[in-house]
Amino acid sequence: MAKATVVLGVIGSDCHAVGNKILDYSISRAGYNVINIGVLSPQEDFINAAVETNADAILVSSLYGQGELDCQGLREKCDEAGLKGIKLYVGGNIVVGKQDFNEVKKRFQKMGFDRIYPPGTSIETTLRDLAEDFPDNEE
Ligand code: B12
């Protein structure tokens, strides 16, 4: 495998930009090919970017509390677009308020997400999981 390609963005009507910039910088520096579609991104933009770049993973951020609605159907749309088996990660503040994260995780797993992160997930955790999922990534 050459460099793994990851599509990164903030889904829906969400304009929180700081985490997105940090993820872009850190994941790029760690040797991945990052396609950053930025904030305010509809599901279709994630999918089109992943198809165009033959991506290995989609990393969705959601901070403003509407993540559960915004992420509905993303896995099915990926399948329809020929992105069967693409890794789907989601993180940020993905639900409204403070909820039992185990329950939140189960709901997002049911929606087809492979990795689901609680608020405040560190860059180190993100990079460790990427390295685990893409062990052959070449820097
Ligand atoms: C700054 C900020 C804003 C700014 C954003 C400016 C900008 N353009 O970026 C402004 C003032 C515009 C704003 C607006 C709103 N905000 Co605001 N905002 C924040 C605040 C204070 C900080 C966010 C931030 O930058 N964090 C720093 C970065 C580095 O951290 P991060 O984004 O969490 O990302 C890190 C990790 O989470 C992780 N990560 C993130 N995504 C992913 C994805 C994956 C796959 C992985 C692996 C990891 C990962 O890695 C990142 C880097 O370390 C938070 C509170 C907080 N302390 O988090 C509230 C907060 C996110 N906002 C909140 C809300 C409600 C809003 C508004 C809806 C308020 C309103 N009623 O208008 C609006 C939404 C506007 C919109 N359309 O998006 C709530 C969300 C609550 C919820 N989820 O239930 C929060 C949590 C505040 C709160 N405690 O209530 N906000």
CSV table of N, CA and C and ligand atoms in Angstrom, one decimal:
chain,number,residue,atom,x,y,z
A,1,MET,N,0.8,-1.2,0.0
A,1,MET,CA,0.0,0.0,0.0
A,1,MET,C,0.9,1.3,0.0
A,2,ALA,N,0.5,2.3,-0.8
A,2,ALA,CA,1.2,3.5,-0.7
A,2,ALA,C,0.5,4.3,0.4
A,3,LYS,N,0.4,5.6,0.3
A,3,LYS,CA,-0.2,6.4,1.4
A,3,LYS,C,-1.7,6.1,1.4
A,4,ALA,N,-2.3,5.9,2.6
A,4,ALA,CA,-3.7,5.7,2.7
A,4,ALA,C,-4.3,7.1,2.5
A,5,THR,N,-5.5,7.1,1.8
A,5,THR,CA,-6.2,8.4,1.6
A,5,THR,C,-7.4,8.5,2.5
A,6,VAL,N,-7.5,9.6,3.3
A,6,VAL,CA,-8.7,9.8,4.1
A,6,VAL,C,-9.4,11.1,3.8
A,7,VAL,N,-10.7,11.0,3.7
A,7,VAL,CA,-11.5,12.1,3.5
A,7,VAL,C,-12.0,12.6,4.8
A,8,LEU,N,-11.8,13.9,5.0
A,8,LEU,CA,-12.0,14.5,6.3
A,8,LEU,C,-13.0,15.7,6.2
A,9,GLY,N,-14.0,15.8,7.1
A,9,GLY,CA,-14.9,17.0,7.0
A,9,GLY,C,-15.8,17.1,8.2
A,10,VAL,N,-16.5,18.2,8.2
A,10,VAL,CA,-17.5,18.5,9.3
A,10,VAL,C,-18.8,18.4,8.7
A,11,ILE,N,-19.7,17.5,9.2
A,11,ILE,CA,-20.9,17.2,8.4
A,11,ILE,C,-22.1,18.2,8.8
A,12,GLY,N,-23.0,18.3,7.8
A,12,GLY,CA,-24.2,19.1,8.0
A,12,GLY,C,-24.0,20.6,8.0
A,13,SER,N,-24.8,21.2,8.9
A,13,SER,CA,-24.8,22.7,8.9
A,13,SER,C,-23.8,23.2,10.0
A,14,ASP,N,-22.8,22.4,10.3
A,14,ASP,CA,-21.9,22.6,11.4
A,14,ASP,C,-20.6,23.4,11.0
A,15,CYS,N,-20.4,24.5,11.7
A,15,CYS,CA,-19.3,25.4,11.2
A,15,CYS,C,-18.0,25.3,12.1
A,16,HIS,N,-18.0,24.4,13.1
A,16,HIS,CA,-16.8,24.3,14.0
A,16,HIS,C,-15.6,23.9,13.2
A,17,ALA,N,-14.6,24.8,13.1
A,17,ALA,CA,-13.5,24.6,12.2
A,17,ALA,C,-12.2,24.2,12.9
A,18,VAL,N,-12.1,24.4,14.2
A,18,VAL,CA,-10.7,24.3,14.8
A,18,VAL,C,-10.2,22.8,14.8
A,19,GLY,N,-11.1,21.9,15.3
A,19,GLY,CA,-10.7,20.5,15.3
A,19,GLY,C,-10.4,20.0,13.9
A,20,ASN,N,-11.2,20.4,12.9
A,20,ASN,CA,-10.9,20.0,11.5
A,20,ASN,C,-9.5,20.4,11.1
A,21,LYS,N,-9.1,21.6,11.4
A,21,LYS,CA,-7.7,22.0,11.0
A,21,LYS,C,-6.7,21.2,11.7
A,22,ILE,N,-6.9,20.9,13.0
A,22,ILE,CA,-5.9,20.2,13.8
A,22,ILE,C,-5.8,18.7,13.2
A,23,LEU,N,-7.0,18.2,12.9
A,23,LEU,CA,-7.0,16.8,12.4
A,23,LEU,C,-6.2,16.8,11.0
A,24,ASP,N,-6.5,17.8,10.2
A,24,ASP,CA,-5.9,17.8,8.9
A,24,ASP,C,-4.4,17.9,9.0
A,25,TYR,N,-3.9,18.8,9.8
A,25,TYR,CA,-2.5,19.0,10.0
A,25,TYR,C,-1.8,17.8,10.6
A,26,SER,N,-2.4,17.2,11.6
A,26,SER,CA,-1.8,16.1,12.3
A,26,SER,C,-1.8,14.8,11.5
A,27,ILE,N,-2.9,14.5,10.8
A,27,ILE,CA,-3.0,13.3,10.0
A,27,ILE,C,-2.1,13.4,8.8
A,28,SER,N,-2.1,14.6,8.2
A,28,SER,CA,-1.2,14.8,7.0
A,28,SER,C,0.3,14.6,7.5
A,29,ARG,N,0.6,15.2,8.6
A,29,ARG,CA,2.0,15.1,9.1
A,29,ARG,C,2.4,13.6,9.4
A,30,ALA,N,1.4,12.8,9.8
A,30,ALA,CA,1.6,11.4,10.1
A,30,ALA,C,1.7,10.6,8.9
A,31,GLY,N,1.6,11.2,7.7
A,31,GLY,CA,1.9,10.5,6.4
A,31,GLY,C,0.7,10.0,5.7
A,32,TYR,N,-0.4,10.5,5.9
A,32,TYR,CA,-1.6,10.1,5.2
A,32,TYR,C,-1.9,11.2,4.1
A,33,ASN,N,-2.6,10.7,3.1
A,33,ASN,CA,-3.1,11.7,2.1
A,33,ASN,C,-4.5,12.2,2.6
A,34,VAL,N,-4.6,13.4,3.0
A,34,VAL,CA,-5.8,14.0,3.5
A,34,VAL,C,-6.5,14.8,2.5
A,35,ILE,N,-7.8,14.5,2.3
A,35,ILE,CA,-8.7,15.3,1.4
A,35,ILE,C,-9.6,16.0,2.4
A,36,ASN,N,-9.4,17.2,2.6
A,36,ASN,CA,-10.2,17.9,3.6
A,36,ASN,C,-11.3,18.7,2.9
A,37,ILE,N,-12.6,18.3,3.1
A,37,ILE,CA,-13.7,19.0,2.5
A,37,ILE,C,-14.2,20.1,3.4
A,38,GLY,N,-13.7,20.2,4.6
A,38,GLY,CA,-14.0,21.4,5.4
A,38,GLY,C,-15.3,21.3,6.2
A,39,VAL,N,-15.8,22.5,6.6
A,39,VAL,CA,-17.0,22.5,7.4
A,39,VAL,C,-18.2,22.6,6.5
A,40,LEU,N,-19.4,22.5,7.1
A,40,LEU,CA,-20.7,22.6,6.3
A,40,LEU,C,-20.8,21.7,5.2
A,41,SER,N,-20.4,20.4,5.4
A,41,SER,CA,-20.3,19.5,4.3
A,41,SER,C,-21.5,18.5,4.3
A,42,PRO,N,-22.3,18.4,3.2
A,42,PRO,CA,-23.3,17.4,3.1
A,42,PRO,C,-22.7,16.0,2.9
A,43,GLN,N,-23.5,15.0,3.2
A,43,GLN,CA,-23.0,13.6,3.0
A,43,GLN,C,-22.5,13.4,1.6
A,44,GLU,N,-23.2,14.0,0.6
A,44,GLU,CA,-22.8,13.8,-0.8
A,44,GLU,C,-21.4,14.3,-1.1
A,45,ASP,N,-20.9,15.3,-0.4
A,45,ASP,CA,-19.6,15.8,-0.6
A,45,ASP,C,-18.5,14.8,-0.1
A,46,PHE,N,-18.8,14.2,1.0
A,46,PHE,CA,-17.9,13.2,1.6
A,46,PHE,C,-17.8,12.0,0.5
A,47,ILE,N,-19.0,11.6,0.0
A,47,ILE,CA,-19.0,10.5,-0.9
A,47,ILE,C,-18.3,10.8,-2.2
A,48,ASN,N,-18.7,11.9,-2.8
A,48,ASN,CA,-18.0,12.3,-4.0
A,48,ASN,C,-16.5,12.4,-3.9
A,49,ALA,N,-16.0,13.0,-2.8
A,49,ALA,CA,-14.6,13.1,-2.6
A,49,ALA,C,-14.0,11.7,-2.4
A,50,ALA,N,-14.7,10.8,-1.7
A,50,ALA,CA,-14.1,9.5,-1.5
A,50,ALA,C,-14.1,8.7,-2.8
A,51,VAL,N,-15.1,8.8,-3.7
A,51,VAL,CA,-15.1,8.1,-4.9
A,51,VAL,C,-14.0,8.7,-5.8
A,52,GLU,N,-13.9,10.0,-5.9
A,52,GLU,CA,-12.9,10.6,-6.8
A,52,GLU,C,-11.5,10.3,-6.4
A,53,THR,N,-11.2,10.1,-5.1
A,53,THR,CA,-9.8,9.9,-4.7
A,53,THR,C,-9.6,8.4,-4.3
A,54,ASN,N,-10.6,7.6,-4.5
A,54,ASN,CA,-10.4,6.2,-4.2
A,54,ASN,C,-10.0,6.0,-2.7
A,55,ALA,N,-10.7,6.7,-1.8
A,55,ALA,CA,-10.3,6.8,-0.4
A,55,ALA,C,-10.4,5.5,0.3
A,56,ASP,N,-9.6,5.4,1.4
A,56,ASP,CA,-9.7,4.3,2.3
A,56,ASP,C,-10.5,4.5,3.5
A,57,ALA,N,-10.8,5.7,3.9
A,57,ALA,CA,-11.6,6.0,5.1
A,57,ALA,C,-12.2,7.4,4.9
A,58,ILE,N,-13.4,7.5,5.6
A,58,ILE,CA,-14.0,8.8,5.7
A,58,ILE,C,-14.1,9.2,7.2
A,59,LEU,N,-13.5,10.3,7.6
A,59,LEU,CA,-13.5,10.8,9.0
A,59,LEU,C,-14.5,11.9,9.1
A,60,VAL,N,-15.6,11.7,9.8
A,60,VAL,CA,-16.7,12.7,9.9
A,60,VAL,C,-16.5,13.3,11.3
A,61,SER,N,-16.6,14.7,11.3
A,61,SER,CA,-16.6,15.4,12.6
A,61,SER,C,-18.0,16.0,12.7
A,62,SER,N,-18.5,16.0,13.9
A,62,SER,CA,-19.8,16.7,14.2
A,62,SER,C,-19.7,17.3,15.6
A,63,LEU,N,-19.9,18.6,15.7
A,63,LEU,CA,-19.7,19.2,17.0
A,63,LEU,C,-21.0,19.8,17.6
A,64,TYR,N,-21.9,20.2,16.7
A,64,TYR,CA,-23.0,21.1,17.2
A,64,TYR,C,-24.2,20.3,17.8
A,65,GLY,N,-24.1,19.0,17.8
A,65,GLY,CA,-25.2,18.2,18.5
A,65,GLY,C,-26.1,17.5,17.5
A,66,GLN,N,-26.0,17.8,16.2
A,66,GLN,CA,-27.0,17.2,15.3
A,66,GLN,C,-26.4,16.0,14.5
A,67,GLY,N,-25.3,15.5,15.0
A,67,GLY,CA,-24.5,14.4,14.3
A,67,GLY,C,-25.4,13.2,14.0
A,68,GLU,N,-26.2,12.9,15.0
A,68,GLU,CA,-27.0,11.6,14.8
A,68,GLU,C,-27.9,11.7,13.6
A,69,LEU,N,-28.5,12.9,13.4
A,69,LEU,CA,-29.4,13.1,12.2
A,69,LEU,C,-28.5,13.2,11.0
A,70,ASP,N,-27.5,14.0,11.0
A,70,ASP,CA,-26.7,14.3,9.8
A,70,ASP,C,-26.0,13.0,9.3
A,71,CYS,N,-25.7,12.0,10.2
A,71,CYS,CA,-25.0,10.8,9.8
A,71,CYS,C,-26.0,9.7,9.3
A,72,GLN,N,-27.3,9.9,9.5
A,72,GLN,CA,-28.2,8.8,9.1
A,72,GLN,C,-28.1,8.5,7.6
A,73,GLY,N,-27.9,7.2,7.3
A,73,GLY,CA,-27.9,6.8,5.9
A,73,GLY,C,-26.6,7.0,5.2
A,74,LEU,N,-25.6,7.5,5.9
A,74,LEU,CA,-24.3,7.6,5.2
A,74,LEU,C,-23.7,6.3,4.7
A,75,ARG,N,-23.8,5.3,5.5
A,75,ARG,CA,-23.2,4.0,5.1
A,75,ARG,C,-24.0,3.4,3.9
A,76,GLU,N,-25.3,3.6,3.9
A,76,GLU,CA,-26.0,3.0,2.8
A,76,GLU,C,-25.7,3.8,1.5
A,77,LYS,N,-25.5,5.1,1.6
A,77,LYS,CA,-25.1,5.9,0.4
A,77,LYS,C,-23.7,5.5,0.0
A,78,CYS,N,-22.8,5.2,0.9
A,78,CYS,CA,-21.5,4.8,0.5
A,78,CYS,C,-21.6,3.5,-0.3
A,79,ASP,N,-22.4,2.6,0.2
A,79,ASP,CA,-22.6,1.3,-0.5
A,79,ASP,C,-23.1,1.5,-1.9
A,80,GLU,N,-24.1,2.4,-2.0
A,80,GLU,CA,-24.7,2.6,-3.3
A,80,GLU,C,-23.7,3.2,-4.3
A,81,ALA,N,-22.7,4.0,-3.7
A,81,ALA,CA,-21.7,4.7,-4.6
A,81,ALA,C,-20.6,3.8,-4.9
A,82,GLY,N,-20.6,2.6,-4.4
A,82,GLY,CA,-19.5,1.6,-4.7
A,82,GLY,C,-18.4,1.7,-3.7
A,83,LEU,N,-18.7,2.4,-2.6
A,83,LEU,CA,-17.6,2.5,-1.5
A,83,LEU,C,-17.9,1.4,-0.4
A,84,LYS,N,-18.2,0.2,-0.9
A,84,LYS,CA,-18.5,-0.9,0.1
A,84,LYS,C,-17.2,-1.2,0.9
A,85,GLY,N,-17.4,-1.2,2.3
A,85,GLY,CA,-16.3,-1.6,3.1
A,85,GLY,C,-15.4,-0.4,3.5
A,86,ILE,N,-15.7,0.8,3.0
A,86,ILE,CA,-14.8,1.9,3.4
A,86,ILE,C,-15.0,2.1,4.9
A,87,LYS,N,-13.9,2.4,5.5
A,87,LYS,CA,-13.9,2.7,7.0
A,87,LYS,C,-14.6,4.0,7.2
A,88,LEU,N,-15.5,4.0,8.2
A,88,LEU,CA,-16.2,5.2,8.6
A,88,LEU,C,-15.9,5.5,10.0
A,89,TYR,N,-15.3,6.7,10.3
A,89,TYR,CA,-15.0,7.1,11.6
A,89,TYR,C,-15.9,8.4,11.9
A,90,VAL,N,-16.3,8.5,13.1
A,90,VAL,CA,-17.0,9.7,13.5
A,90,VAL,C,-16.6,10.2,14.9
A,91,GLY,N,-16.4,11.5,15.1
A,91,GLY,CA,-16.0,12.0,16.4
A,91,GLY,C,-16.4,13.5,16.5
A,92,GLY,N,-16.1,14.0,17.7
A,92,GLY,CA,-16.5,15.4,18.0
A,92,GLY,C,-17.4,15.4,19.2
A,93,ASN,N,-18.5,16.2,19.1
A,93,ASN,CA,-19.6,16.1,20.1
A,93,ASN,C,-20.8,15.6,19.3
A,94,ILE,N,-20.9,14.3,19.1
A,94,ILE,CA,-21.7,13.8,18.1
A,94,ILE,C,-23.2,13.7,18.4
A,95,VAL,N,-23.6,13.9,19.7
A,95,VAL,CA,-25.0,13.9,20.0
A,95,VAL,C,-25.3,15.2,20.9
A,96,VAL,N,-26.6,15.4,21.1
A,96,VAL,CA,-27.0,16.6,21.9
A,96,VAL,C,-26.6,16.3,23.4
A,97,GLY,N,-25.9,17.3,24.0
A,97,GLY,CA,-25.7,17.2,25.4
A,97,GLY,C,-24.8,16.1,25.8
A,98,LYS,N,-24.9,15.7,27.1
A,98,LYS,CA,-24.0,14.7,27.7
A,98,LYS,C,-24.9,13.4,27.8
A,99,GLN,N,-24.5,12.4,27.1
A,99,GLN,CA,-25.3,11.1,27.1
A,99,GLN,C,-24.3,10.0,27.4
A,100,ASP,N,-24.9,8.8,27.8
A,100,ASP,CA,-24.1,7.6,28.1
A,100,ASP,C,-23.4,7.2,26.8
A,101,PHE,N,-22.0,7.3,26.8
A,101,PHE,CA,-21.3,7.1,25.5
A,101,PHE,C,-21.5,5.7,25.0
A,102,ASN,N,-21.6,4.7,25.8
A,102,ASN,CA,-21.8,3.4,25.4
A,102,ASN,C,-23.0,3.2,24.5
A,103,GLU,N,-24.1,3.9,25.0
A,103,GLU,CA,-25.3,3.9,24.2
A,103,GLU,C,-25.2,4.6,22.9
A,104,VAL,N,-24.5,5.7,22.9
A,104,VAL,CA,-24.3,6.5,21.7
A,104,VAL,C,-23.5,5.7,20.7
A,105,LYS,N,-22.5,5.0,21.2
A,105,LYS,CA,-21.6,4.2,20.4
A,105,LYS,C,-22.4,3.1,19.7
A,106,LYS,N,-23.3,2.5,20.4
A,106,LYS,CA,-24.1,1.4,19.8
A,106,LYS,C,-25.0,1.9,18.7
A,107,ARG,N,-25.6,3.1,18.9
A,107,ARG,CA,-26.4,3.7,17.9
A,107,ARG,C,-25.7,4.0,16.6
A,108,PHE,N,-24.5,4.5,16.8
A,108,PHE,CA,-23.7,4.8,15.6
A,108,PHE,C,-23.1,3.5,14.9
A,109,GLN,N,-22.9,2.5,15.7
A,109,GLN,CA,-22.4,1.2,15.2
A,109,GLN,C,-23.5,0.7,14.3
A,110,LYS,N,-24.8,0.8,14.8
A,110,LYS,CA,-25.9,0.3,14.0
A,110,LYS,C,-26.1,1.1,12.7
A,111,MET,N,-25.6,2.3,12.7
A,111,MET,CA,-25.7,3.1,11.4
A,111,MET,C,-24.5,2.7,10.5
A,112,GLY,N,-23.6,1.9,11.0
A,112,GLY,CA,-22.6,1.4,10.1
A,112,GLY,C,-21.2,2.0,10.3
A,113,PHE,N,-21.0,2.8,11.4
A,113,PHE,CA,-19.7,3.4,11.6
A,113,PHE,C,-18.8,2.4,12.3
A,114,ASP,N,-17.5,2.4,11.8
A,114,ASP,CA,-16.5,1.4,12.4
A,114,ASP,C,-15.9,1.9,13.7
A,115,ARG,N,-15.7,3.2,13.7
A,115,ARG,CA,-15.0,3.8,14.9
A,115,ARG,C,-15.8,5.0,15.3
A,116,ILE,N,-16.1,5.1,16.6
A,116,ILE,CA,-16.9,6.2,17.1
A,116,ILE,C,-16.2,6.8,18.4
A,117,TYR,N,-16.0,8.1,18.3
A,117,TYR,CA,-15.2,8.7,19.3
A,117,TYR,C,-16.0,9.7,20.3
A,118,PRO,N,-15.6,9.6,21.6
A,118,PRO,CA,-16.3,10.6,22.5
A,118,PRO,C,-15.7,12.0,22.4
A,119,PRO,N,-16.4,12.9,23.0
A,119,PRO,CA,-15.8,14.3,23.0
A,119,PRO,C,-14.4,14.4,23.5
A,120,GLY,N,-13.6,15.2,22.9
A,120,GLY,CA,-12.2,15.4,23.4
A,120,GLY,C,-11.2,14.3,23.1
A,121,THR,N,-11.6,13.5,22.1
A,121,THR,CA,-10.6,12.5,21.7
A,121,THR,C,-9.3,13.1,21.3
A,122,SER,N,-8.2,12.5,21.8
A,122,SER,CA,-6.9,13.1,21.5
A,122,SER,C,-6.4,12.7,20.1
A,123,ILE,N,-5.5,13.5,19.6
A,123,ILE,CA,-4.9,13.2,18.3
A,123,ILE,C,-4.2,11.9,18.4
A,124,GLU,N,-3.5,11.7,19.5
A,124,GLU,CA,-2.8,10.4,19.7
A,124,GLU,C,-3.7,9.2,19.4
A,125,THR,N,-4.9,9.3,20.0
A,125,THR,CA,-5.8,8.1,19.9
A,125,THR,C,-6.2,8.0,18.4
A,126,THR,N,-6.5,9.1,17.8
A,126,THR,CA,-6.9,9.1,16.3
A,126,THR,C,-5.8,8.5,15.5
A,127,LEU,N,-4.5,8.9,15.7
A,127,LEU,CA,-3.4,8.4,14.9
A,127,LEU,C,-3.1,6.9,15.2
A,128,ARG,N,-3.3,6.5,16.5
A,128,ARG,CA,-3.1,5.1,16.8
A,128,ARG,C,-4.1,4.2,16.1
A,129,ASP,N,-5.3,4.7,16.1
A,129,ASP,CA,-6.4,3.8,15.4
A,129,ASP,C,-6.2,3.8,13.9
A,130,LEU,N,-5.8,4.9,13.3
A,130,LEU,CA,-5.5,4.9,11.9
A,130,LEU,C,-4.3,4.0,11.6
A,131,ALA,N,-3.3,4.0,12.4
A,131,ALA,CA,-2.2,3.1,12.2
A,131,ALA,C,-2.6,1.6,12.3
A,132,GLU,N,-3.5,1.4,13.2
A,132,GLU,CA,-4.0,0.0,13.4
A,132,GLU,C,-4.9,-0.4,12.2
A,133,ASP,N,-5.7,0.5,11.6
A,133,ASP,CA,-6.5,0.2,10.5
A,133,ASP,C,-5.7,0.1,9.2
A,134,PHE,N,-4.6,0.9,9.1
A,134,PHE,CA,-3.8,1.0,7.9
A,134,PHE,C,-2.4,0.7,8.2
A,135,PRO,N,-2.1,-0.5,8.6
A,135,PRO,CA,-0.7,-0.8,9.0
A,135,PRO,C,0.3,-0.7,7.9
A,136,ASP,N,-0.1,-0.8,6.6
A,136,ASP,CA,0.8,-0.7,5.6
A,136,ASP,C,1.0,0.7,5.0
A,137,ASN,N,0.4,1.7,5.7
A,137,ASN,CA,0.5,3.1,5.2
A,137,ASN,C,2.0,3.5,5.1
A,138,GLU,N,2.4,4.0,4.0
A,138,GLU,CA,3.8,4.4,3.8
A,138,GLU,C,3.9,5.9,3.9
A,139,GLU,N,4.7,6.4,4.8
A,139,GLU,CA,4.9,7.8,5.0
A,139,GLU,C,5.6,8.4,3.8
B,1,B12,C1,-15.5,27.5,19.4
B,1,B12,C2,-16.9,27.0,19.5
B,1,B12,C3,-17.9,27.6,18.7
B,1,B12,C4,-17.5,28.6,17.6
B,1,B12,C5,-17.0,27.9,16.4
B,1,B12,C6,-16.0,28.8,15.6
B,1,B12,C7,-15.4,28.0,14.4
B,1,B12,N1,-15.7,28.4,13.2
B,1,B12,O1,-14.7,27.0,14.6
B,1,B12,C8,-18.9,29.3,17.4
B,1,B12,C9,-19.1,30.4,18.3
B,1,B12,C10,-19.2,29.8,16.0
B,1,B12,C11,-19.9,28.1,17.8
B,1,B12,C12,-21.2,28.0,17.4
B,1,B12,C13,-22.1,27.0,17.8
B,1,B12,N2,-21.8,26.1,18.8
B,1,B12,CO1,-20.0,25.8,19.5
B,1,B12,N3,-18.5,25.5,20.5
B,1,B12,C14,-17.3,25.9,20.4
B,1,B12,C15,-16.4,25.3,21.5
B,1,B12,C16,-16.2,26.4,22.7
B,1,B12,C17,-15.0,24.9,21.1
B,1,B12,C18,-15.0,24.0,19.9
B,1,B12,C19,-13.5,23.8,19.5
B,1,B12,O2,-13.0,24.5,18.6
B,1,B12,N4,-12.8,22.9,20.2
B,1,B12,C20,-11.4,22.7,20.0
B,1,B12,C21,-11.1,21.5,19.0
B,1,B12,C22,-9.6,21.3,18.9
B,1,B12,O3,-11.7,20.4,19.5
B,1,B12,P1,-12.8,19.5,18.8
B,1,B12,O4,-13.5,20.3,17.8
B,1,B12,O5,-13.6,18.8,19.8
B,1,B12,O6,-12.0,18.4,17.9
B,1,B12,C23,-11.0,17.6,18.5
B,1,B12,C24,-11.6,16.2,19.0
B,1,B12,O7,-13.0,16.3,19.4
B,1,B12,C25,-11.3,15.3,17.9
B,1,B12,N5,-12.3,15.1,16.8
B,1,B12,C26,-13.2,15.9,16.3
B,1,B12,N6,-13.8,15.4,15.3
B,1,B12,C27,-13.3,14.2,15.1
B,1,B12,C28,-13.6,13.2,14.2
B,1,B12,C29,-12.9,12.0,14.2
B,1,B12,C30,-13.3,10.9,13.2
B,1,B12,C31,-11.9,11.8,15.2
B,1,B12,C32,-11.2,10.5,15.3
B,1,B12,C33,-11.6,12.8,16.2
B,1,B12,C34,-12.3,13.9,16.1
B,1,B12,O8,-10.1,15.8,17.3
B,1,B12,C35,-10.1,17.2,17.3
B,1,B12,C36,-8.7,17.7,17.5
B,1,B12,O9,-8.1,17.3,18.7
B,1,B12,C37,-17.2,24.1,22.0
B,1,B12,C38,-17.1,23.7,23.4
B,1,B12,C39,-15.9,22.8,23.7
B,1,B12,N7,-15.2,23.1,24.7
B,1,B12,O10,-15.6,21.9,22.9
B,1,B12,C40,-18.7,24.6,21.6
B,1,B12,C41,-19.7,23.5,21.3
B,1,B12,C42,-19.1,22.5,20.3
B,1,B12,N8,-20.7,24.3,20.6
B,1,B12,C43,-21.9,24.0,20.8
B,1,B12,C44,-23.1,24.6,20.2
B,1,B12,C45,-24.4,24.1,20.7
B,1,B12,C46,-23.0,25.6,19.2
B,1,B12,C47,-24.2,26.3,18.5
B,1,B12,C48,-25.3,25.3,18.1
B,1,B12,C49,-24.6,27.4,19.5
B,1,B12,C50,-25.8,28.1,19.0
B,1,B12,N9,-27.0,27.9,19.6
B,1,B12,O11,-25.7,28.9,18.1
B,1,B12,C51,-23.5,26.9,17.3
B,1,B12,C52,-23.4,26.0,16.1
B,1,B12,C53,-23.1,26.8,14.9
B,1,B12,C54,-22.9,25.8,13.7
B,1,B12,N10,-23.8,26.0,12.7
B,1,B12,O12,-22.1,25.0,13.7
B,1,B12,C55,-22.0,22.9,21.8
B,1,B12,C56,-22.4,21.5,21.2
B,1,B12,C57,-23.3,20.8,22.2
B,1,B12,C58,-23.7,19.4,21.7
B,1,B12,N11,-23.0,18.7,20.8
B,1,B12,O13,-24.7,19.0,22.3
B,1,B12,C59,-20.6,22.9,22.5
B,1,B12,C60,-20.0,21.5,22.9
B,1,B12,C61,-20.7,23.9,23.7
B,1,B12,C62,-21.5,23.4,24.8
B,1,B12,N12,-20.9,22.8,25.8
B,1,B12,O14,-22.7,23.4,24.7
B,1,B12,N13,-19.2,27.3,18.6
